[in-house]
Coordinates of C-alpha atoms and ligand atoms in Angstrom, one line a residue:
X1 CA -15.9 -9.4 -17.0
X2 CA -14.9 -7.6 -13.8
X3 CA -11.9 -6.9 -11.6
X4 CA -12.1 -8.1 -8.0
X5 CA -10.5 -5.7 -5.6
X6 CA -10.0 -7.1 -2.1
X7 CA -9.6 -4.4 0.5
X8 CA -11.3 -2.0 -1.9
X9 CA -12.8 0.0 1.0
X10 CA -9.3 0.8 2.3
X11 CA -6.8 3.6 1.6
X12 CA -4.8 2.1 -1.3
X13 CA -7.4 -0.4 -2.5
X14 CA -10.0 2.4 -2.6
X15 CA -7.8 4.4 -4.9
X16 CA -7.6 1.4 -7.2
X17 CA -11.4 1.2 -7.3
X18 CA -11.5 4.9 -8.3
X19 CA -8.9 4.4 -11.0
X20 CA -10.6 1.3 -12.4
X21 CA -14.0 3.1 -12.5
X22 CA -12.4 6.1 -14.1
X23 CA -11.1 3.7 -16.8
X24 CA -14.6 2.3 -17.4
X25 CA -13.9 -1.1 -15.8
X26 CA -16.4 -3.2 -14.0
X27 CA -15.4 -3.4 -10.4
X28 CA -16.3 -5.7 -7.5
X29 CA -15.0 -4.9 -4.0
X30 CA -14.6 -7.6 -1.4
X31 CA -13.9 -6.1 2.0
X32 CA -14.7 -7.2 5.5
X33 CA -14.8 -3.5 6.7
X34 CA -12.4 -4.4 9.6
X35 CA -10.4 -1.3 8.7
X36 CA -12.0 0.0 5.5
X37 CA -15.2 2.1 5.1
X38 CA -18.3 1.3 3.2
X39 CA -18.6 5.0 2.3
X40 CA -15.2 4.8 0.5
X41 CA -16.6 2.6 -2.2
X42 CA -18.5 4.5 -4.9
X43 CA -22.0 3.2 -5.8
X44 CA -20.7 2.3 -9.4
X45 CA -18.7 -0.6 -7.9
X46 CA -20.4 -3.8 -6.7
X47 CA -19.7 -4.5 -3.1
X48 CA -19.6 -7.7 -1.1
X49 CA -19.0 -7.5 2.7
X50 CA -16.9 -10.5 3.5
X51 CA -13.7 -12.3 4.0
X52 CA -11.2 -13.0 1.2
X53 CA -10.2 -16.2 3.0
X54 CA -13.8 -17.6 2.8
X55 CA -13.3 -20.2 0.0
X56 CA -17.1 -20.6 -0.7
X57 CA -17.7 -16.9 -0.9
X58 CA -14.7 -16.3 -3.1
X59 CA -15.7 -19.2 -5.4
X60 CA -19.2 -17.8 -5.7
X61 CA -18.1 -14.2 -6.5
X62 CA -15.5 -15.3 -9.0
X63 CA -18.1 -17.2 -10.8
X64 CA -21.1 -14.8 -10.6
X65 CA -19.1 -11.7 -11.5
X66 CA -16.9 -13.5 -14.2
X67 CA -13.8 -12.1 -12.6
X68 CA -10.9 -11.6 -15.0
X69 CA -8.3 -10.2 -12.6
X70 CA -7.8 -10.0 -8.8
X71 CA -6.1 -7.1 -7.2
X72 CA -5.4 -8.2 -3.7
X73 CA -5.0 -5.3 -1.3
X74 CA -6.7 -6.7 1.9
X75 CA -4.2 -7.2 4.7
X76 CA -3.2 -6.3 8.2
X77 CA -0.3 -3.8 7.9
X78 CA 0.8 -2.6 11.4
X79 CA 4.3 -3.9 12.1
X80 CA 4.2 -3.7 15.9
X81 CA 0.8 -5.6 15.9
X82 CA 2.4 -8.3 13.7
X83 CA 5.2 -8.7 16.4
X84 CA 2.5 -9.0 19.1
X85 CA 0.3 -11.3 17.1
X86 CA 2.4 -13.2 14.6
X87 CA -0.1 -16.0 14.2
X88 CA -2.9 -13.6 13.5
X89 CA -0.8 -12.0 10.8
X90 CA 0.2 -15.3 9.2
X91 CA -3.4 -16.4 9.3
X92 CA -4.8 -13.2 7.7
X93 CA -2.0 -12.2 5.3
X94 CA -0.6 -15.6 4.4
X95 CA -3.0 -18.5 5.0
X96 CA -6.1 -16.6 3.7
X97 CA -4.1 -15.4 0.7
X98 CA -3.4 -19.1 -0.1
X99 CA -7.2 -19.7 -0.1
X100 CA -7.7 -16.7 -2.4
X101 CA -5.0 -17.9 -4.8
X102 CA -6.3 -21.4 -4.8
X103 CA -9.8 -20.2 -5.7
X104 CA -8.4 -18.0 -8.4
X105 CA -6.6 -21.0 -9.9
X106 CA -9.7 -23.2 -9.5
X107 CA -11.9 -20.6 -11.3
X108 CA -9.3 -20.1 -14.0
X109 CA -8.8 -16.4 -13.2
X110 CA -5.8 -15.4 -15.4
X111 CA -4.4 -12.3 -13.7
X112 CA -3.4 -11.5 -10.1
X113 CA -1.9 -8.3 -8.8
X114 CA -0.5 -8.5 -5.2
X115 CA 0.2 -5.7 -2.8
X116 CA 3.6 -6.6 -1.3
X117 CA 5.9 -4.3 0.7
X118 CA 9.4 -3.0 1.0
X119 CA 9.3 -4.7 4.4
X120 CA 10.4 -7.9 2.6
X121 CA 13.9 -6.3 2.4
X122 CA 14.3 -5.9 6.1
X123 CA 17.3 -3.7 6.8
X124 CA 19.0 -3.7 3.4
X125 CA 22.7 -3.0 3.3
X126 CA 22.3 -1.1 0.1
X127 CA 20.2 1.9 -0.9
X128 CA 18.5 2.1 -3.3
X129 CA 17.4 -1.5 -3.0
X130 CA 16.8 -3.5 -6.2
X131 CA 14.3 -6.4 -6.5
X132 CA 16.8 -9.2 -6.8
X133 CA 18.9 -8.7 -3.6
X134 CA 18.6 -11.2 -0.8
X135 CA 15.3 -10.8 1.0
X136 CA 15.4 -10.8 4.8
X137 CA 12.3 -9.3 6.4
X138 CA 12.8 -8.6 10.1
X139 CA 9.2 -8.8 11.3
X140 CA 6.2 -11.0 10.9
X141 CA 4.4 -8.5 8.7
X142 CA 7.2 -8.6 6.1
X143 CA 7.4 -12.4 6.4
X144 CA 3.7 -12.8 6.0
X145 CA 3.9 -10.9 2.7
X146 CA 7.0 -12.6 1.5
X147 CA 5.4 -16.0 1.9
X148 CA 2.6 -14.9 -0.4
X149 CA 5.2 -13.8 -2.9
X150 CA 6.7 -17.3 -2.7
X151 CA 3.3 -18.9 -3.1
X152 CA 2.6 -16.9 -6.2
X153 CA 6.1 -17.6 -7.7
X154 CA 5.5 -21.3 -7.3
X155 CA 1.8 -21.1 -8.4
X156 CA 2.5 -19.3 -11.7
X157 CA 5.0 -22.0 -12.6
X158 CA 2.4 -24.7 -12.1
X159 CA -0.8 -23.1 -13.3
X160 CA -1.9 -20.7 -16.1
X161 CA -2.2 -17.8 -13.5
X162 CA 0.1 -14.8 -14.1
X163 CA 0.9 -12.5 -11.2
X164 CA 2.5 -9.1 -10.8
X165 CA 3.9 -8.5 -7.3
X166 CA 4.3 -4.8 -6.4
X167 CA 6.5 -3.9 -3.4
X168 CA 5.3 -0.7 -1.9
X169 CA 7.6 1.8 -0.3
X170 CA 6.0 4.6 1.8
X171 CA 2.6 5.4 0.4
X172 CA 1.4 9.0 1.0
X173 CA -1.0 11.7 -0.3
X174 CA -4.5 11.4 -1.5
X175 CA -6.7 11.4 -4.6
X176 CA -5.8 14.7 -6.5
X177 CA -9.6 15.1 -7.1
X178 CA -10.2 15.0 -3.3
X179 CA -12.4 11.9 -3.4
X180 CA -10.4 9.7 -1.0
X181 CA -7.4 9.7 1.3
X182 CA -5.9 7.9 4.3
X183 CA -8.8 7.6 6.7
X184 CA -7.7 5.0 9.3
X185 CA -8.0 6.4 12.8
X186 CA -4.7 6.1 14.8
X187 CA -2.6 5.8 11.6
X188 CA 1.1 5.8 12.4
X189 CA 2.4 7.0 9.1
X190 CA 4.7 10.0 9.2
X191 CA 3.0 12.4 6.7
X192 CA -0.4 11.7 8.3
X193 CA 1.0 12.3 11.8
X194 CA 2.7 15.6 10.7
X195 CA -0.4 16.8 8.9
X196 CA -2.5 16.1 12.0
X197 CA 0.0 18.1 14.0
X198 CA -0.2 21.0 11.6
X199 CA -4.0 21.0 11.8
X200 CA -3.9 20.9 15.6
X201 CA -5.6 17.5 15.6
X202 CA -2.7 16.3 17.8
X203 CA -0.3 18.0 20.1
X204 CA 2.8 18.2 18.0
X205 CA 4.7 15.1 17.0
X206 CA 7.8 13.0 17.8
X207 CA 10.8 12.3 15.5
X208 CA 11.8 8.7 16.3
X209 CA 15.6 8.8 16.3
X210 CA 18.0 11.5 15.2
X211 CA 21.2 9.5 15.4
X212 CA 20.9 7.3 12.3
X213 CA 23.8 7.1 9.9
X214 CA 22.0 9.4 7.4
X215 CA 22.8 13.0 6.3
X216 CA 20.7 14.7 9.0
X217 CA 20.5 11.7 11.4
X218 CA 16.8 10.9 10.7
X219 CA 15.5 8.0 8.8
X220 CA 15.3 8.2 5.0
X221 CA 12.3 6.8 3.1
X222 CA 10.9 6.8 -0.5
X223 CA 7.5 8.4 -0.3
X224 CA 5.2 7.5 -3.3
X225 CA 2.0 9.3 -4.0
X226 CA -1.0 6.9 -3.8
X227 CA -2.4 7.6 -7.3
X228 CA 1.0 7.2 -8.8
X229 CA 1.2 3.9 -7.0
X230 CA -2.2 2.9 -8.3
X231 CA -1.1 3.9 -11.8
X232 CA 1.6 1.2 -11.5
X233 CA -1.3 -1.3 -10.8
X234 CA -3.2 -0.1 -13.9
X235 CA 0.0 -0.6 -15.9
X236 CA 0.4 -4.1 -14.4
X237 CA -3.1 -4.9 -15.4
X238 CA -2.5 -3.8 -19.0
X239 CA 0.8 -5.8 -19.0
X240 CA -1.0 -9.0 -17.9
X241 CA -3.9 -8.4 -20.4
X242 CA -1.4 -7.9 -23.1
X243 CA 0.1 -11.4 -22.5
X244 CA 3.0 -10.2 -20.3
X245 CA 4.6 -12.6 -17.9
X246 CA 4.7 -12.6 -14.1
X247 CA 7.0 -10.1 -12.5
X248 CA 8.0 -8.3 -9.3
X249 CA 8.6 -4.6 -9.1
X250 CA 9.4 -2.0 -6.5
X251 CA 7.0 0.9 -6.3
X252 CA 8.8 4.0 -5.2
X253 CA 10.4 7.0 -6.9
X254 CA 14.0 6.1 -6.2
X255 CA 14.3 9.3 -4.1
X256 CA 15.0 9.4 -0.4
X257 CA 13.6 12.0 2.0
X258 CA 14.4 12.3 5.6
X259 CA 11.9 12.6 8.5
X260 CA 13.2 16.1 9.0
X261 CA 12.7 17.0 5.4
X262 CA 9.1 15.7 5.5
X263 CA 8.4 17.7 8.7
X264 CA 9.9 20.8 7.2
X265 CA 7.7 20.4 4.0
X266 CA 4.5 20.0 6.1
X267 CA 5.4 23.1 8.1
X268 CA 6.1 25.0 4.9
X269 CA 3.0 24.0 3.1
X270 CA 0.7 24.4 6.1
X271 CA 2.3 27.6 7.4
X272 CA 2.1 26.1 10.9
X273 CA 5.2 25.7 13.1
X274 CA 3.9 22.9 15.2
X275 CA 5.9 21.4 18.1
X276 CA 8.4 18.6 17.2
X277 CA 10.0 16.5 19.9
X278 CA 13.0 14.3 19.5
X279 CA 12.2 10.7 20.7
X280 CA 14.0 7.4 20.9
X281 CA 14.4 5.2 17.8
X282 CA 11.4 3.1 17.0
X283 CA 12.2 -0.6 17.1
X284 CA 12.8 -2.2 13.7
X285 CA 13.2 1.0 11.7
X286 CA 15.9 0.7 9.0
X287 CA 18.0 3.8 8.6
X288 CA 17.3 4.2 4.8
X289 CA 14.8 2.4 2.5
X290 CA 14.8 3.8 -1.0
X291 CA 13.4 1.9 -4.1
X292 CA 15.6 1.0 -7.0
X293 CA 12.8 2.0 -9.3
X294 CA 14.0 1.2 -12.8
X295 CA 12.1 -2.0 -13.3
X296 CA 8.6 -0.6 -12.8
X297 CA 9.4 2.3 -15.2
X298 CA 11.0 0.1 -17.9
X299 CA 9.0 -3.1 -17.7
X300 CA 5.6 -1.6 -17.0
X301 CA 6.1 1.8 -18.7
X302 CA 5.2 3.7 -15.5
X303 CA 5.7 7.4 -15.4
X304 CA 4.8 9.0 -12.1
X305 CA 3.2 12.4 -11.8
X306 CA 4.3 13.5 -8.4
X307 CA 7.9 12.2 -8.2
X308 CA 9.4 15.7 -7.8
X309 CA 6.5 17.3 -6.0
X310 CA 6.5 16.7 -2.3
X311 CA 4.5 19.9 -1.7
X312 CA 1.7 18.5 -3.8
X313 CA 1.7 15.3 -1.8
X314 CA 1.6 17.2 1.4
X315 CA -1.2 19.5 0.1
X316 CA -3.3 16.5 -0.8
X317 CA -2.8 14.9 2.7
X318 CA -3.7 18.2 4.4
X319 CA -6.8 18.7 2.3
X320 CA -7.9 15.1 2.9
X321 CA -7.3 15.4 6.7
X322 CA -9.4 18.6 6.8
X323 CA -12.3 16.8 5.0
X324 CA -12.0 13.8 7.2
X325 CA -12.1 15.9 10.3
X326 CA -15.2 17.8 9.1
X327 CA -16.9 14.6 8.2
X328 CA -16.3 13.2 11.6
X329 CA -17.4 16.4 13.2
Ligands
UDP401 N1 8.3 8.6 12.1 C1 8.5 9.6 13.1 N2 7.5 10.0 13.8 C2 6.2 9.6 13.6 C3 5.9 8.6 12.6 C4 7.0 8.1 11.9 O1 9.7 10.0 13.3 O2 5.3 10.1 14.3 C5 9.4 8.1 11.3 C6 9.6 6.6 11.4 O3 10.4 6.3 12.5 C7 10.3 6.3 10.1 C8 9.6 7.2 9.1 O4 9.1 8.3 10.0 O5 11.6 6.5 10.2 C9 8.5 6.6 8.3 O6 7.6 5.9 9.2 P1 6.2 5.4 8.7 O7 5.6 4.8 9.9 O8 5.5 6.5 8.0 O9 6.6 4.3 7.6 P2 7.5 3.0 7.7 O10 8.8 3.4 6.9 O11 7.8 2.7 9.1 O12 6.8 2.0 6.9

């Protein structure tokens, strides 16, 4: 029996592949390499280059590899792109996910783990935000993911499939053993940008908005280390294998950090005082987005390693960025 990881050549899916292999699981990666990297997939994992929305291909790999669980990471994730190309996002993230879920049901795959996002909350009035509040995504990306949540919620009522939906907050850092990290060129994520500025790979950085109703005027986010996030997936898999029911959990630490706090940490850890400019707000940024994180701890028994260790997360990101830079020459 094996675990199918869609998007297993990408940043977060790639860390899932490592964790599964470390646990002695059989792993099959399905990735079209549109944003992932073949080198990111270790040789111990089976690899199929292809589209998770290709029904025939999915049916064949589910059968041939006797897939017991699907961890579905593959997605388009850039919010402004989703605004410019909503139908592309609904096709890729929503319509193709329907095909994948349908093939899972048809093949009798019992377990499904879905990468959702805090973007399903939109601009929540409360912080921390708990799973049961009214969902109101404000961009096509968030809606494309929420529709998959709804499809899964309905599907698990009608079929034997069980699903755990994990809503990611701000994922950061890299494999503590240095095997993998965020490798996407032109990534827009704050810690990656700040680390690139510290290493001189870009000319300083901008802070998007300093007039938010937050303690220091910059946006507050809940940064979760990527292996901690993956550990929640491993706990989700154990939960499903143990006969646990479908559920939806936030994945964050329940701790908010401002953009200025992140920038200060990157300067501190790197020892580089890179230039930081104040810029206009970025459209669609909520002032604060922090996870209510009780459910993942209580229902899945998740205990994160890096919740109080921003310097470790920044160090991992710095180390990975250096490696990536050397690799690319
Ligand atoms: N941000 C920033 N400068 C950058 C990149 C991001 O000030 O170069 C801010 C962004 O406006 C947001 C926070 O950092 O308030 C986190 O942004 P990111 O894109 O990492 O994640 P998001 O919360 O948008 O998913």
